[in-house]
Each structure stands twice: as structure tokens, then as C-alpha cells.
Short mmCIF file of C-alpha atoms in Angstrom, two decimals:
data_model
loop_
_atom_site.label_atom_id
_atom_site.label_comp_id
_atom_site.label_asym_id
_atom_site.label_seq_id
_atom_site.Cartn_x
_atom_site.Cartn_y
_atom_site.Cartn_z
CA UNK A 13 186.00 65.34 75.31
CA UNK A 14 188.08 66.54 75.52
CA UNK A 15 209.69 57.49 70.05
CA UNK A 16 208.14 56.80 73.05
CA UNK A 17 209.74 53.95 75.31
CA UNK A 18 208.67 50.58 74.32
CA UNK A 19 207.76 49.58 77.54
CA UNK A 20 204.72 51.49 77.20
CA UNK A 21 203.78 48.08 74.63
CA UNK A 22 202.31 46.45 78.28
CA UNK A 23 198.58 47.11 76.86
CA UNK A 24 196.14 44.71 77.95
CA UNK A 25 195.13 43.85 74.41
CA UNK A 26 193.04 40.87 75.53
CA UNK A 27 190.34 43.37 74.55
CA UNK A 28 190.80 43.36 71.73
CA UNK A 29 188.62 40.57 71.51
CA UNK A 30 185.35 41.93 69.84
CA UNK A 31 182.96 40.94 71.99
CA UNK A 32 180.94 43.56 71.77
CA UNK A 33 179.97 43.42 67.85
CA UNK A 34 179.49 40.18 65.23
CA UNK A 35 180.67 40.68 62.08
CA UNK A 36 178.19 41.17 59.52
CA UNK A 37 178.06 38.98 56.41
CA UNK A 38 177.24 40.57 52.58
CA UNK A 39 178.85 41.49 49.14
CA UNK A 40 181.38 43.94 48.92
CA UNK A 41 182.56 45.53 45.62
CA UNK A 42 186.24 48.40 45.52
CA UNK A 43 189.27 46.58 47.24
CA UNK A 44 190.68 48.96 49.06
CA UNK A 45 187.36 49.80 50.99
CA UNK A 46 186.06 46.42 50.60
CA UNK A 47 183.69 45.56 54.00
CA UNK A 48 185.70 42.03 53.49
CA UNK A 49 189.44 43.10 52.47
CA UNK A 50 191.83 44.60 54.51
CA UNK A 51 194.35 46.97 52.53
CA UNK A 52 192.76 44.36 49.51
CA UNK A 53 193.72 41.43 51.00
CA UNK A 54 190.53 39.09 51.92
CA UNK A 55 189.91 39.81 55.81
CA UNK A 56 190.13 36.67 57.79
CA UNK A 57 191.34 35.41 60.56
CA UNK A 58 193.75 32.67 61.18
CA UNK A 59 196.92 31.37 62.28
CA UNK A 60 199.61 34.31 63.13
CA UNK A 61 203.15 34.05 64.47
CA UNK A 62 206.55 31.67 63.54
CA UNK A 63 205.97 29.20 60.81
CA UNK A 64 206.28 25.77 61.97
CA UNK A 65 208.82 25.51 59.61
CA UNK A 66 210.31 28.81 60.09
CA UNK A 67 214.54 28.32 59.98
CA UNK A 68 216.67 28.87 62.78
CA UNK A 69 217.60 32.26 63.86
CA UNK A 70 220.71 33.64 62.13
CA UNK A 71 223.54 36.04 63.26
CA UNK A 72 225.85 36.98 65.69
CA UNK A 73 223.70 38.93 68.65
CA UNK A 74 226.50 40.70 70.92
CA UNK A 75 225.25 40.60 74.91
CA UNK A 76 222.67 38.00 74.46
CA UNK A 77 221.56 35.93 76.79
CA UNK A 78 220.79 33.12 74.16
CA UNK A 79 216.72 32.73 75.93
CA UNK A 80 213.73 33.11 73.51
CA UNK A 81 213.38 36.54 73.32
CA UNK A 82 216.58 37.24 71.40
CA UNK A 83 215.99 34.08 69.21
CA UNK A 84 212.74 36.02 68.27
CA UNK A 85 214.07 39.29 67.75
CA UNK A 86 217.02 37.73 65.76
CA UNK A 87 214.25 35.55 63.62
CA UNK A 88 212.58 39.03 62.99
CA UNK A 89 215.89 40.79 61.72
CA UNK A 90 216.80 37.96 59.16
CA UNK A 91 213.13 38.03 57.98
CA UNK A 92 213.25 42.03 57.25
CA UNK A 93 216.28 41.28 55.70
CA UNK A 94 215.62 38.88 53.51
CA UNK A 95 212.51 40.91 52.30
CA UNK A 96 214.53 44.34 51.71
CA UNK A 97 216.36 42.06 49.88
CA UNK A 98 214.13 40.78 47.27
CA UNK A 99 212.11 44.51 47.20
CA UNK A 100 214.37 47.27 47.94
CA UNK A 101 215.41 48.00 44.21
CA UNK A 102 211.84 47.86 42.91
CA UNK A 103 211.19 50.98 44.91
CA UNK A 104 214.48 53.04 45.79
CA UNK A 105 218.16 53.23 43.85
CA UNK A 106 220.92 52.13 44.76
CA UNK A 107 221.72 49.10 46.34
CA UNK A 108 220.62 46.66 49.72
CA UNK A 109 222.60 46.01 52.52
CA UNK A 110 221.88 43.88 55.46
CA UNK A 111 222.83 44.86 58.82
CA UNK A 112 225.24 42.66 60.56
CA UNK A 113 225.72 44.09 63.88
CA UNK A 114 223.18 43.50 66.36
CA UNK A 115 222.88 43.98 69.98
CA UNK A 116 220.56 42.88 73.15
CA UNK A 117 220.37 44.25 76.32
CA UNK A 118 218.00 43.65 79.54
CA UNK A 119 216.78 47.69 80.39
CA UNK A 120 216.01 46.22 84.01
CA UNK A 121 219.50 45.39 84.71
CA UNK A 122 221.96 48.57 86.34
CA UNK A 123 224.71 46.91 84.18
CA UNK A 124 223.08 47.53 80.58
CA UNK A 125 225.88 48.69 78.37
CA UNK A 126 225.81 51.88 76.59
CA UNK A 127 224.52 51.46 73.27
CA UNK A 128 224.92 54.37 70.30
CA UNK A 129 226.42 56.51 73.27
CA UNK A 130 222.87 56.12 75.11
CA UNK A 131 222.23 54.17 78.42
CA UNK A 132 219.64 51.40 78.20
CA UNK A 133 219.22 51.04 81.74
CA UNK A 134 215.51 51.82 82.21
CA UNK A 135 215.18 52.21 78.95
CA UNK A 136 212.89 49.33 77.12
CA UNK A 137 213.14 50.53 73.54
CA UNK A 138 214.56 48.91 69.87
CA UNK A 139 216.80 51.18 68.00
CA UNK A 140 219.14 51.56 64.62
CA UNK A 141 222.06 53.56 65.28
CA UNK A 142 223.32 54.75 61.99
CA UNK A 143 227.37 55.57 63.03
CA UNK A 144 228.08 51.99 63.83
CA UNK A 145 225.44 50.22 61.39
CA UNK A 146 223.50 48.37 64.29
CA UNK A 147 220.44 47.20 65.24
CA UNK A 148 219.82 46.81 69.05
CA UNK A 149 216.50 45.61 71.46
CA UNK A 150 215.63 45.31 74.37
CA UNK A 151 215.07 41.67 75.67
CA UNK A 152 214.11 41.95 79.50
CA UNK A 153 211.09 43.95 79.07
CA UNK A 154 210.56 44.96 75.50
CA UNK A 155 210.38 41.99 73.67
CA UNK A 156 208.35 39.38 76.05
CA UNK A 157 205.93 41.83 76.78
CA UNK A 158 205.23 42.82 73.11
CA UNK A 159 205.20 38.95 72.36
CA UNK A 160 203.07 38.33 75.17
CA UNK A 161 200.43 41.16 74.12
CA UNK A 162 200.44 41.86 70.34
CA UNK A 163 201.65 38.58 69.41
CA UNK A 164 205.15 37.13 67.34
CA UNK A 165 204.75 39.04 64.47
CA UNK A 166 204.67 41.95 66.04
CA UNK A 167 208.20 41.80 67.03
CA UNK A 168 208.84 42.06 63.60
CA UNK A 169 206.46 44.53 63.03
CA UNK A 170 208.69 46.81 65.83
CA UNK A 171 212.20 45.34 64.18
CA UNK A 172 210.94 46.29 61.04
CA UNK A 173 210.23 50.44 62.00
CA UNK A 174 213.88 50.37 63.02
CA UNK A 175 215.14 48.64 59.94
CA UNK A 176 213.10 51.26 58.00
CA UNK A 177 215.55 53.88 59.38
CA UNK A 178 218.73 51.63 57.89
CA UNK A 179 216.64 51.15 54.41
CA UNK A 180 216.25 55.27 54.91
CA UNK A 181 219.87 55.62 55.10
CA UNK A 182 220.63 54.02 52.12
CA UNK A 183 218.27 55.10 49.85
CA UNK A 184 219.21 58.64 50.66
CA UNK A 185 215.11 59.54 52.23
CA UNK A 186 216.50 61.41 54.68
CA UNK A 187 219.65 64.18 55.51
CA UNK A 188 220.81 66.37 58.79
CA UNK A 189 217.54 68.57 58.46
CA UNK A 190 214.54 65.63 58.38
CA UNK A 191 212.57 66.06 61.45
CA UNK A 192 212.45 63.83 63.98
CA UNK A 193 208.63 63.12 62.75
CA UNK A 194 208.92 62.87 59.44
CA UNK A 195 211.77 60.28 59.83
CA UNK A 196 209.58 58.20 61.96
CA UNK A 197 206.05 58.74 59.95
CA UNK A 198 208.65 57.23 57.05
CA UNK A 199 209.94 54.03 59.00
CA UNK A 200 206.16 53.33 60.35
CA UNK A 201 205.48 53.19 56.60
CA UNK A 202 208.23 51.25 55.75
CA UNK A 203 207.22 48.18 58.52
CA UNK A 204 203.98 48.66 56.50
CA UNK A 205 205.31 47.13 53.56
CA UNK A 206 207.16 44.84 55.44
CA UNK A 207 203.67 43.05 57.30
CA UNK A 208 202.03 43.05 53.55
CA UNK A 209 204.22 41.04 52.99
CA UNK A 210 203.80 38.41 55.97
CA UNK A 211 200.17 39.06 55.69
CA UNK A 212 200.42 38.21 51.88
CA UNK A 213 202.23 34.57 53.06
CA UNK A 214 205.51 35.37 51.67
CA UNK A 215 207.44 34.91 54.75
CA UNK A 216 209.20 32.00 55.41
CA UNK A 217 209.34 32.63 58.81
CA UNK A 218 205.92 34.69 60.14
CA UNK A 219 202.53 34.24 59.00
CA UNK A 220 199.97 37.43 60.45
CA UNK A 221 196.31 36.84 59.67
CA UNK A 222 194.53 39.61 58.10
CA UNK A 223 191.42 40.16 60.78
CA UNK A 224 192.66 39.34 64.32
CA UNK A 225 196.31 39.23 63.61
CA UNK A 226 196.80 42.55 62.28
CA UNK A 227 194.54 44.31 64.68
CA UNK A 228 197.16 43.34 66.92
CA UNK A 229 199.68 44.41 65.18
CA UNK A 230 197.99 47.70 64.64
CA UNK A 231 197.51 48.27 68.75
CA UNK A 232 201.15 47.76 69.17
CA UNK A 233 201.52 50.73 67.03
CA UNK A 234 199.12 52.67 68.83
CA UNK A 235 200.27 51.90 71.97
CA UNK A 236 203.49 53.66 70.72
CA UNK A 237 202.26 56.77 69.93
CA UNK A 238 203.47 60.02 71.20
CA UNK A 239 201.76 61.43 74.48
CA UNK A 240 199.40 64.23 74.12
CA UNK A 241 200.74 67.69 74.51
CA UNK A 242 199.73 70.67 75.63
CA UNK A 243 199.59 74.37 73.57
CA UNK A 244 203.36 75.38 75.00
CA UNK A 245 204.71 72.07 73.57
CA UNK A 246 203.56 72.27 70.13
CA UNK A 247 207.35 72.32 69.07
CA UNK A 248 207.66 68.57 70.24
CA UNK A 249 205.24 67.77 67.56
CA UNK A 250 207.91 67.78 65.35
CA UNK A 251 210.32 65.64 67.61
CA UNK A 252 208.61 62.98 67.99
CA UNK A 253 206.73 59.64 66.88
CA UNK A 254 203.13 61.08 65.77
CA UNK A 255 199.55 60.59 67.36
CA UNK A 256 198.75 57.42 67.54
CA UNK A 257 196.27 58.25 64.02
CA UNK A 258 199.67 59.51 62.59
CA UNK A 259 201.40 56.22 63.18
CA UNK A 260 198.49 53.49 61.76
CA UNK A 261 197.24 56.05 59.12
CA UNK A 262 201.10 55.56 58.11
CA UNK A 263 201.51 52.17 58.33
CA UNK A 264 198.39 52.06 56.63
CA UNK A 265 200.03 54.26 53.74
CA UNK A 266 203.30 51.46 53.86
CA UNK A 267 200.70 48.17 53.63
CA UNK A 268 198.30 49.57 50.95
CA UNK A 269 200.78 51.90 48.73
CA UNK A 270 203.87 50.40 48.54
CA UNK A 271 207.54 51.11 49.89
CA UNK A 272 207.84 54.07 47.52
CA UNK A 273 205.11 56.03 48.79
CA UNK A 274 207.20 56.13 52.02
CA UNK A 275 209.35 58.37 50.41
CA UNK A 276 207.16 60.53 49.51
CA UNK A 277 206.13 61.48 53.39
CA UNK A 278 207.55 64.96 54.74
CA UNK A 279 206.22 67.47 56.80
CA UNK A 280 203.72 69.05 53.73
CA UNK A 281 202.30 65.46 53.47
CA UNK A 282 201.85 65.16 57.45
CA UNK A 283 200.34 68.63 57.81
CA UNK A 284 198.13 67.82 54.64
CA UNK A 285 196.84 64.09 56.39
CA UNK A 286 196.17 65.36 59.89
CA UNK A 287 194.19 68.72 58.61
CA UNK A 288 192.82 70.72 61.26
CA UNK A 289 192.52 67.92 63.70
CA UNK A 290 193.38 69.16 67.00
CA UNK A 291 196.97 68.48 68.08
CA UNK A 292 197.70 69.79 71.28
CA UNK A 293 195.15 70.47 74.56
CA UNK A 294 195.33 74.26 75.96
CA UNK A 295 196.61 74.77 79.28
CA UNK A 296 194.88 76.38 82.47
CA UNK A 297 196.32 79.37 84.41
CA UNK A 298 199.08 77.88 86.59
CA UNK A 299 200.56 75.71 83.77
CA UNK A 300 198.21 73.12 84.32
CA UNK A 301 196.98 71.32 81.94
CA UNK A 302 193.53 70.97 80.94
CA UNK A 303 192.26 67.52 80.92
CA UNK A 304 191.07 66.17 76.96
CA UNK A 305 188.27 63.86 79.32
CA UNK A 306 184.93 64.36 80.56
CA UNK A 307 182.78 62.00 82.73
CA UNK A 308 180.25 60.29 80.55
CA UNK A 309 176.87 61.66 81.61
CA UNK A 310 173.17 61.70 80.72
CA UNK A 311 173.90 65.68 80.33
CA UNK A 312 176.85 65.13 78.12
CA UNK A 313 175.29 62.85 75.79
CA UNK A 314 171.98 64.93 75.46
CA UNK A 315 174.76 67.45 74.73
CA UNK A 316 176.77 65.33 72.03
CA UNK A 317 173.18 64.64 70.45
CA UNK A 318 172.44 68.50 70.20
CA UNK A 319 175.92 69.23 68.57
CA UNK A 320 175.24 66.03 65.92
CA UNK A 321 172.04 68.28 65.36
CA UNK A 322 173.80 70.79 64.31
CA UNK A 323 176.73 68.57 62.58
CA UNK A 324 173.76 66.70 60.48
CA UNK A 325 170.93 69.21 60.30
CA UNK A 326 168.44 66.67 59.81
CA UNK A 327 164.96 67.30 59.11
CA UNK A 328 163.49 64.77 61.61
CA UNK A 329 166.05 64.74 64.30
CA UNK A 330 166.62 61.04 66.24
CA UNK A 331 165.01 61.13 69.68
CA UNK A 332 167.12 60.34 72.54
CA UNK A 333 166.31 57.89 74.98
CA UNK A 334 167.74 56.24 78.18
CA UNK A 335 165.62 53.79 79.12
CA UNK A 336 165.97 49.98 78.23
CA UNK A 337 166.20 49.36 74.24
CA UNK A 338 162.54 49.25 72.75
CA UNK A 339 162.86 48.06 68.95
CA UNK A 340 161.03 45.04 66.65
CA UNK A 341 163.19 46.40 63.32
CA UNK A 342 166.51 46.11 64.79
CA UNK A 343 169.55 44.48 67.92
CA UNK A 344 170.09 45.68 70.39
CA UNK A 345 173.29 47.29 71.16
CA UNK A 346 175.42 46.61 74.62
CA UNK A 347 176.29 50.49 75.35
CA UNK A 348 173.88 52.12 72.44
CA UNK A 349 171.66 51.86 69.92
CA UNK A 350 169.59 52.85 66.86
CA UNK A 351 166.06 51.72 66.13
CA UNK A 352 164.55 53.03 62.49
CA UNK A 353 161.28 51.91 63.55
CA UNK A 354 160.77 55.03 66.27
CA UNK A 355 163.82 57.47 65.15
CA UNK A 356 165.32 56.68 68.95
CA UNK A 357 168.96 56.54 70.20
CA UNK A 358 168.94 54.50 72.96
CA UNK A 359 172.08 54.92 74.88
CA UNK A 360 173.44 53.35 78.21
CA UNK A 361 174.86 55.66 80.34
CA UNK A 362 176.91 53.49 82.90
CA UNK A 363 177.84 50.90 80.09
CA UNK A 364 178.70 54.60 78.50
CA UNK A 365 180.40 55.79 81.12
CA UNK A 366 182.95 53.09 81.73
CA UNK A 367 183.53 52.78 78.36
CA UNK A 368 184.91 56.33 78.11
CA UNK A 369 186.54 55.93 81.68
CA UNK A 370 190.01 57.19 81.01
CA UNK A 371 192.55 54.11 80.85
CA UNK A 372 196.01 53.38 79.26
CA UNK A 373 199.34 51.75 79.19
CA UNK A 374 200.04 52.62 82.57
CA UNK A 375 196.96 50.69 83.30
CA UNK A 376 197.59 47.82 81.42
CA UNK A 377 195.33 48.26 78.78
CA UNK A 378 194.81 49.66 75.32
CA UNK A 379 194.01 53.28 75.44
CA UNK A 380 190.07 54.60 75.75
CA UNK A 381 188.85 57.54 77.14
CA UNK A 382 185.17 59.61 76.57
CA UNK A 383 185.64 59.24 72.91
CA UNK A 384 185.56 55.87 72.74
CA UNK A 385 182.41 56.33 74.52
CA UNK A 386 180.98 58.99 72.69
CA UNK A 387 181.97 58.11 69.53
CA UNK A 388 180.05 54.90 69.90
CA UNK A 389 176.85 57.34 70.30
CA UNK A 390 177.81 59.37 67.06
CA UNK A 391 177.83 56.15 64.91
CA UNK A 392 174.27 55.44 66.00
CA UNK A 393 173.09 58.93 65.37
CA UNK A 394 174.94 58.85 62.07
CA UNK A 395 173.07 55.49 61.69
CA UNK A 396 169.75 58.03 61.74
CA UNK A 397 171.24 60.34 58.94
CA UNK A 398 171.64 57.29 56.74
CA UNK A 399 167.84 56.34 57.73
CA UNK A 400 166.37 59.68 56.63
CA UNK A 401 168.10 59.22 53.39
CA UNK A 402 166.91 55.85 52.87
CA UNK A 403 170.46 53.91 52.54
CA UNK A 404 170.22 50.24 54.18
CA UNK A 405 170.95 49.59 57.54
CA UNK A 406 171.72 46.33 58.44
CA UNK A 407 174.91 45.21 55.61
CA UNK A 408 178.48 45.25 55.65
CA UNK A 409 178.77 48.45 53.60
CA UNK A 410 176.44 49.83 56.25
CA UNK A 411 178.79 49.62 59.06
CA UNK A 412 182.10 51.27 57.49
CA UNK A 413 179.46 53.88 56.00
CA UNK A 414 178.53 54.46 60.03
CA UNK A 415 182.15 54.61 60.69
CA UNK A 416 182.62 56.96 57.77
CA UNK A 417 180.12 59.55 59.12
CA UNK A 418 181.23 59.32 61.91
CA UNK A 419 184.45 60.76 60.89
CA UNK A 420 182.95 63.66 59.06
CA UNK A 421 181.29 64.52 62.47
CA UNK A 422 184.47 64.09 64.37
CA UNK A 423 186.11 66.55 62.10
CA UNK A 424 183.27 68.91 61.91
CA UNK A 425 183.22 68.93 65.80
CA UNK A 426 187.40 69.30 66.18
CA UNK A 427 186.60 72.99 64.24
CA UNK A 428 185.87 74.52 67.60
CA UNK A 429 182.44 76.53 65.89
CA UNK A 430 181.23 77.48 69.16
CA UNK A 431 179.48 73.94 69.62
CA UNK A 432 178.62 72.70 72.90
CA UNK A 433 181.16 69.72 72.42
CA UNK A 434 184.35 70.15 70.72
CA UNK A 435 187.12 67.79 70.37
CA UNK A 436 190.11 67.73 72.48
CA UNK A 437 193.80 66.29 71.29
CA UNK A 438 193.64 63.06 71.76
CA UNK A 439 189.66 62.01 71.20
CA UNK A 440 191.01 60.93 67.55
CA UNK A 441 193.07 58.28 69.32
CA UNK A 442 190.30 57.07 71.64
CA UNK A 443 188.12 56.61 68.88
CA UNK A 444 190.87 54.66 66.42
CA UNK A 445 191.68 52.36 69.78
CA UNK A 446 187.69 51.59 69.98
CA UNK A 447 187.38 50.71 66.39
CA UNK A 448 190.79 47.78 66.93
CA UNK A 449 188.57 47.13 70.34
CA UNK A 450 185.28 46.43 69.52
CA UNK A 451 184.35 47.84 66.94
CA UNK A 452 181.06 49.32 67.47
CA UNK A 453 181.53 52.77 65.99
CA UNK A 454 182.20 50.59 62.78
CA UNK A 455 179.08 48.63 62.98
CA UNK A 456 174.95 48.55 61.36
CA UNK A 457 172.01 49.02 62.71
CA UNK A 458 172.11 45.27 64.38
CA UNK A 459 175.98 45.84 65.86
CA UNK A 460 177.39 43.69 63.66
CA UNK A 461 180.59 45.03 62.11
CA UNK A 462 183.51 44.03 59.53
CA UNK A 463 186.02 41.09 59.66
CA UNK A 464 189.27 43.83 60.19
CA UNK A 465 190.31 46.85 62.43
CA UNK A 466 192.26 47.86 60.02
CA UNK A 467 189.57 48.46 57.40
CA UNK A 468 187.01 50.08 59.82
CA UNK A 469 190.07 52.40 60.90
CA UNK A 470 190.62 53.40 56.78
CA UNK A 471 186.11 53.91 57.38
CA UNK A 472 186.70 55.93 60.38
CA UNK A 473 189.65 57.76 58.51
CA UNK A 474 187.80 58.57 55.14
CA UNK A 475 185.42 60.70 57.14
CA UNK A 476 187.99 62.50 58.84
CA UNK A 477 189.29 64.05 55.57
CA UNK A 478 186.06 64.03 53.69
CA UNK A 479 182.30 64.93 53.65
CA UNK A 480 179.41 62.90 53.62
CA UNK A 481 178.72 62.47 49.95
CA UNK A 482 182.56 61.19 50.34
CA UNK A 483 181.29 58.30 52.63
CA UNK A 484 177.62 57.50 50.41
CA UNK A 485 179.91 57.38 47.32
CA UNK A 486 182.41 55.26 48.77
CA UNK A 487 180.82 52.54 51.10
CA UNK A 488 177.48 51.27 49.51
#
């Protein structure tokens, strides 16, 4: 176990269908960890993208080419707008003002202009440059591939970050001395007001369902996360975007919260949220880097079960198994599984393997690596805990509680205690990109898991920062 440019938004997030868990049906009870709610809205799926009867694009766009791609970006600008302007003074003093300069340029053309005295040749990105009051994309590579993987909405999603940094400006959030980090954690937030809003229908130009719609939204945002570092460039942490946790647990913070709890985000708050999650990999003699991946093996899985041991301290410890699935109480999983019945983790270990078989943007596809593997394995063990206890298995409040424990393992693990296993920067991401994915590490005793990402990722996240009593108080 181990902003960046926007081109890096070329994810293949056709995975992101969930074929590899159902969602389970049931009765769900608090909103905000509701099996059936995301962020308290009801979890569904639907249409997502322009309103048929979305209006026509408004505003002077200086360089466009006039094609779709600045018609959608400009549709996205007028709709952040026009919802700063009905909300901004119910959170912030002061007054609104719209931005009326925007830009496009095509980063794949030698003759991009210079834009807020940087070149956007090669450079795929959406910015707000606060000296001239402008907001500027990208429309050759940027925009068509972030409509053609994540969806319409997502564009505004992206617009939305960089209008946070204009709504920052004028509500004073920010001065000379914010870090980098803490400016962006803030604006990630901000956009997560900005989707409630779509997802709550009150867009008169985007609609974004609540299940499939905003999982894509949420993998464009972790497909722009920072890259991992290593130990001697722990002072970038501050410089930059934030893990790809940072960014969705803030967003998260934006759509749940409020536009005032953005505010409230600096580097105490950041510190506080990631805890002692490991940050940065260490580096091997020769300044090269140690790898945060290891292959997916029968040895490292028996491995990973002897740490959970240790994690769980159960008194009747699962088995482990690798042979076919054996189980008349429970499903079958595709890469791992649980049966009550016999105490017996059945896992897969070339269904495993390629699972966790390191692959990203570069790739074309949504991040994974041997935690999305592994951490697939340490929901069914935790699926054992919850068995000696005698919780049920096989509902909805089942699966985020899996997800939950999970977590509190994760963390447990990332403390470096001399276990076998530890985690590496990086496995936290792995793990967030399998629960948007498929699920599974989110899911009961039968596979079956909940309607949103986003509501197995607040599951996933709850363990993270809490204990186990935390996740048996919270999801039953």
C-alpha cells in the first residue's frame, strides 16, 4: 500500500458505472447519513445536464470561437451568477458583483494569448484572475473533455471553483498571506453550494441528479487533486489544490453546510480534517521515490487480514479463504466476500489484483491503485466485526456501517504501529475513487450498496475521523 492542469479531467469515468454492487433497498432514519439521501437530499438518479428550456448563453466571451464548448462554459458563468446573486448576502457582507469579463482560449494552439500575464499554450486549465476581474477557460481541451467525461454540469461545477475565488474577493475570505491551499479548500467549498443548488432544481439552466449525476461530478473533483508527494516536498502541501479526500471532503462541507461554512476553512481546520492521515510517501536513497503500490497477492492479503486482526481484536477471528465462494446465508461477491454462516473471507486474488493495478489520468481512467483493492477486503472483514456483535448484515444501514469501519481501520493502519501493512499517501484516494466506482467497500453482506457516492464517501469519511462506536451509533 502503499491546481493541477485540467487536462488531467480525461478520466475514463465510464466506470463509474456500478456494476459491481446493486443497491440495497430499506428504511433509513438521520438525513445527513441517511442510506437514501445524499447531503439530505433523496438519492436518485435521473436526468442531469442543460434544461431543455435552459436560456441562451449570455455575455461577451473575448477569443471565442463561438462552437459549443464556449456556449457551455458561458451558460455555466451566467448560472453561478445568477445564484451568487440571489445567496451571497445570506452568508457574507457586503455586496454581489458579477463578473463581466470573460475569456476562451484553445491550450493546443502555439498562438494562445497570454492571459493574467500567464501563457495558456499547453496549458488546459479555468482560472479567475483577480487584477483584471476575469474569468477565463480553456475550450480546446478542457471543456469537451470534462463534458464528454463528467457530464454538463460539471462544467459548472469547474466554473463555479473559479467563481468561488471572485465571491472570495469580495467578501474579504482571503488577504496576501492565505495559502495557496486554504484558498482553494475555500473555492471547492464554495462550487459546493453552488451544485446544492442545481441538485436541489433551482437552476434554470442545469439539472444534476443526486445518485449518478453527482458521482460524476464528484470524480471530476478527484481527478483534480494534487499529485502525491514525497517527504522533501511537504512544503508544496501548502501550495497547492489538496488530496483528492481534501477536495470532495470540501465540497462535501460547501453542499451539506452552507456557503458560510466556507469561510470558516483555514489551515487549523485543514490540519484538524485530514488528522494524521499520511500526506506525503518517504523517499529511497538516491532521491527516488518510494512507490505508495504493492502487487495484490495471496501473501499480501493474508497479510492485510493479520493487521485487521490486530486493528479489530476479535475474539473469533474470520478465516481466510481463496478458493471459489462457499455460502447458503449470503451473495456472492465479484472480487470478495463475507459469509456469516462459516466466519470466511473469501477473496479473489486476480479479480484482486487488477483491481488494485495502479491506473490514472494518464491512463484514461479514474484513479485506483492496491487500495482500492484492499480496501474492498477490509469492508468484508469489517463485515465479520459487525457479525460477532450481532448487528444485521444484509440492509442499507449495513453497507455505510461497512464503509464506516472501514475507515476506522484505514486510520488505525495510516498510524505506522509497527503493523505489517501501513498506509502509504495516497491509499486514502484509491479508496474514495473505489467507493464513486463501484462501490463495494460501501456495500452488505450480499454486495448491494447505497443509491449515492457521495453518501458512501461521508460512510467511508466518518470512520476516518472516528472510532467504531462512532460508526454503530451513527449508521443502524
Amino acid at each position: 500500500m502503499g491546481g493541477v492542469k485540467a487536462a488531467l479531467i480525461a478520466a475514463a469515468v465510464a466506470l463509474l458505472v456500478a456494476g459491481c454492487a446493486t443497491t440495497t433497498p430499506g428504511v433509513a432514519v438521520s438525513p445527513l447519513y441517511d442510506p437514501f439521501r445524499a447531503g439530505g437530499l433523496p438519492a436518485e438518479d435521473g436526468p442531469s445536464g442543460i434544461r431543455e428550456d435552459a436560456p441562451a448563453p449570455e455575455g461577451d466571451v473575448k477569443g471565442t470561437d463561438g462552437g459549443d464548448a464556449d456556449k457551455l462554459a458561458t451558460l455555466g458563468v451566467n448560472d453561478v451568477a445568477e445564484f451568487w446573486k440571489q445567496n451571497y448576502s445570506d452568508s457574507f457582507d457586503g455586496s454581489f458583483s458579477a463578473i463581466g469579463d470573460l475569456e476562451s482560449y484553445n491550450s493546443e494552439s502555439p498562438s494562445s494569448p497570454e492571459i493574467c500575464d500567464g501563457e495558456t499554450y499547453d496549458n488546459p486549465n479555468a482560472l479567475f484572475c483577480p487584477p483584471d476581474h476575469l474569468i477565463a477557460w480553456d475550450r480546446g481541451v478542457l471543456v469537451p473533455l470534462g463534458q464528454q467525461f463528467f457530464g454538463d454540469t460539471s462544467i459548472a461545477a469547474l466554473l463555479a471553483h473559479e467563481y468561488g475565488h471572485a465571491v472570495q474577493d469580495m467578501a474579504h475570505l482571503v488577504d496576501d498571506d492565505t495559502s495557496t491551499l486554504v484558498s482553494e479548500q475555500q473555492a471547492d467549498c464554495l462550487a459546493g453550494t453552488y451544485i446544492r443548488w442545481v441538485a436541489e432544481g433551482k437552476s434554470p439552466r442545469f439539472q444534476l441528479s443526486t445518485g449518478d449525476g453527482l458521482n460524476h461530478v464528484l470524480a471530476g473533483v478527484l481527478t483534480l487533486r494534487d499529485p502525491t508527494y514525497v517527504a522533501d516536498d511537504a512544503p508544496y502541501l501548502e501550495q497547492g489544490h489538496g488530496t483528492a479526500l481534501d477536495r470532495i471532503s470540501a465540497f462535501q462541507m460547501g453542499f451539506t453546510s452552507g456557503a458560510a461554512e466556507c469561510g470558516k476553512i483555514d489551515l487549523d481546520e485543514i490540519t484538524q480534517r485530514r488528522g494524521d492521515l499520511p500526506l506525503t510517501l518517504p523517499e529511497k536513497s538516491g532521491n527516488d521515490p518510494t512507490s505508495g503500490d504493492v502487487e495484490v497477492t495471496e501473501d499480501v492479503v493474508t497479510s492485510l487480514v493479520d493487521v485487521l486482526g490486530t486493528v479489530f481484536q476479535p475474539a473469533n477471528a474470520p478465516k481466510l479463504s481463496f478458493g471459489a465462494p462457499q455460502c447458503s446465508d449470503a451473495k456472492a461477491g465479484p472480487a470478495a466476500s463475507y459469509c456469516p454462516g462459516s466466519n470466511t473471507i473469501f477473496a479473489d486474488v486476480a479479480a484482486l489484483a487488477e483491481m488494485g493495478r495502479p491506473s490514472d489520468r494518464e491512463d484514461y481512467t479514474l484513479l485506483q491503485g492496491d487500495n482500492t483493492a484492499l480496501s474492498v477486503v477490509t469492508s468484508r472483514y469489517a463485515l465479520a466485526i459487525q457479525h460477532e456483535r450481532g448487528e444485521p448484515l444484509d440492509t442499507a444501514a449495513a453497507a455505510l456501517r461497512t464503509a464506516c469501519l472501514t475507515g476506522v481501520a484505514q486510520s488505525a493502519m495510516s498510524e505506522n504501529q509497527g503493523l505489517a501493512l501501513t498506509l502509504t499517501a495516497g491509499d486514502l484516494d484509491e479508496a474514495v475513487a473505489g467507493l464513486l466506482t463501484n462501490g463495494m467497500v460501501a456495500s452488505n453482506v450480499n454486495g448491494e450498496t447505497v443509491p449515492a457516492g457521495f453518501t458512501r464517501i461521508v460512510a467511508y469519511r466518518s470512520g476516518l475521523g472516528g472510532d467504531a462506536n462512532l460508526c454503530y451509533n451513527r449508521f443502524k
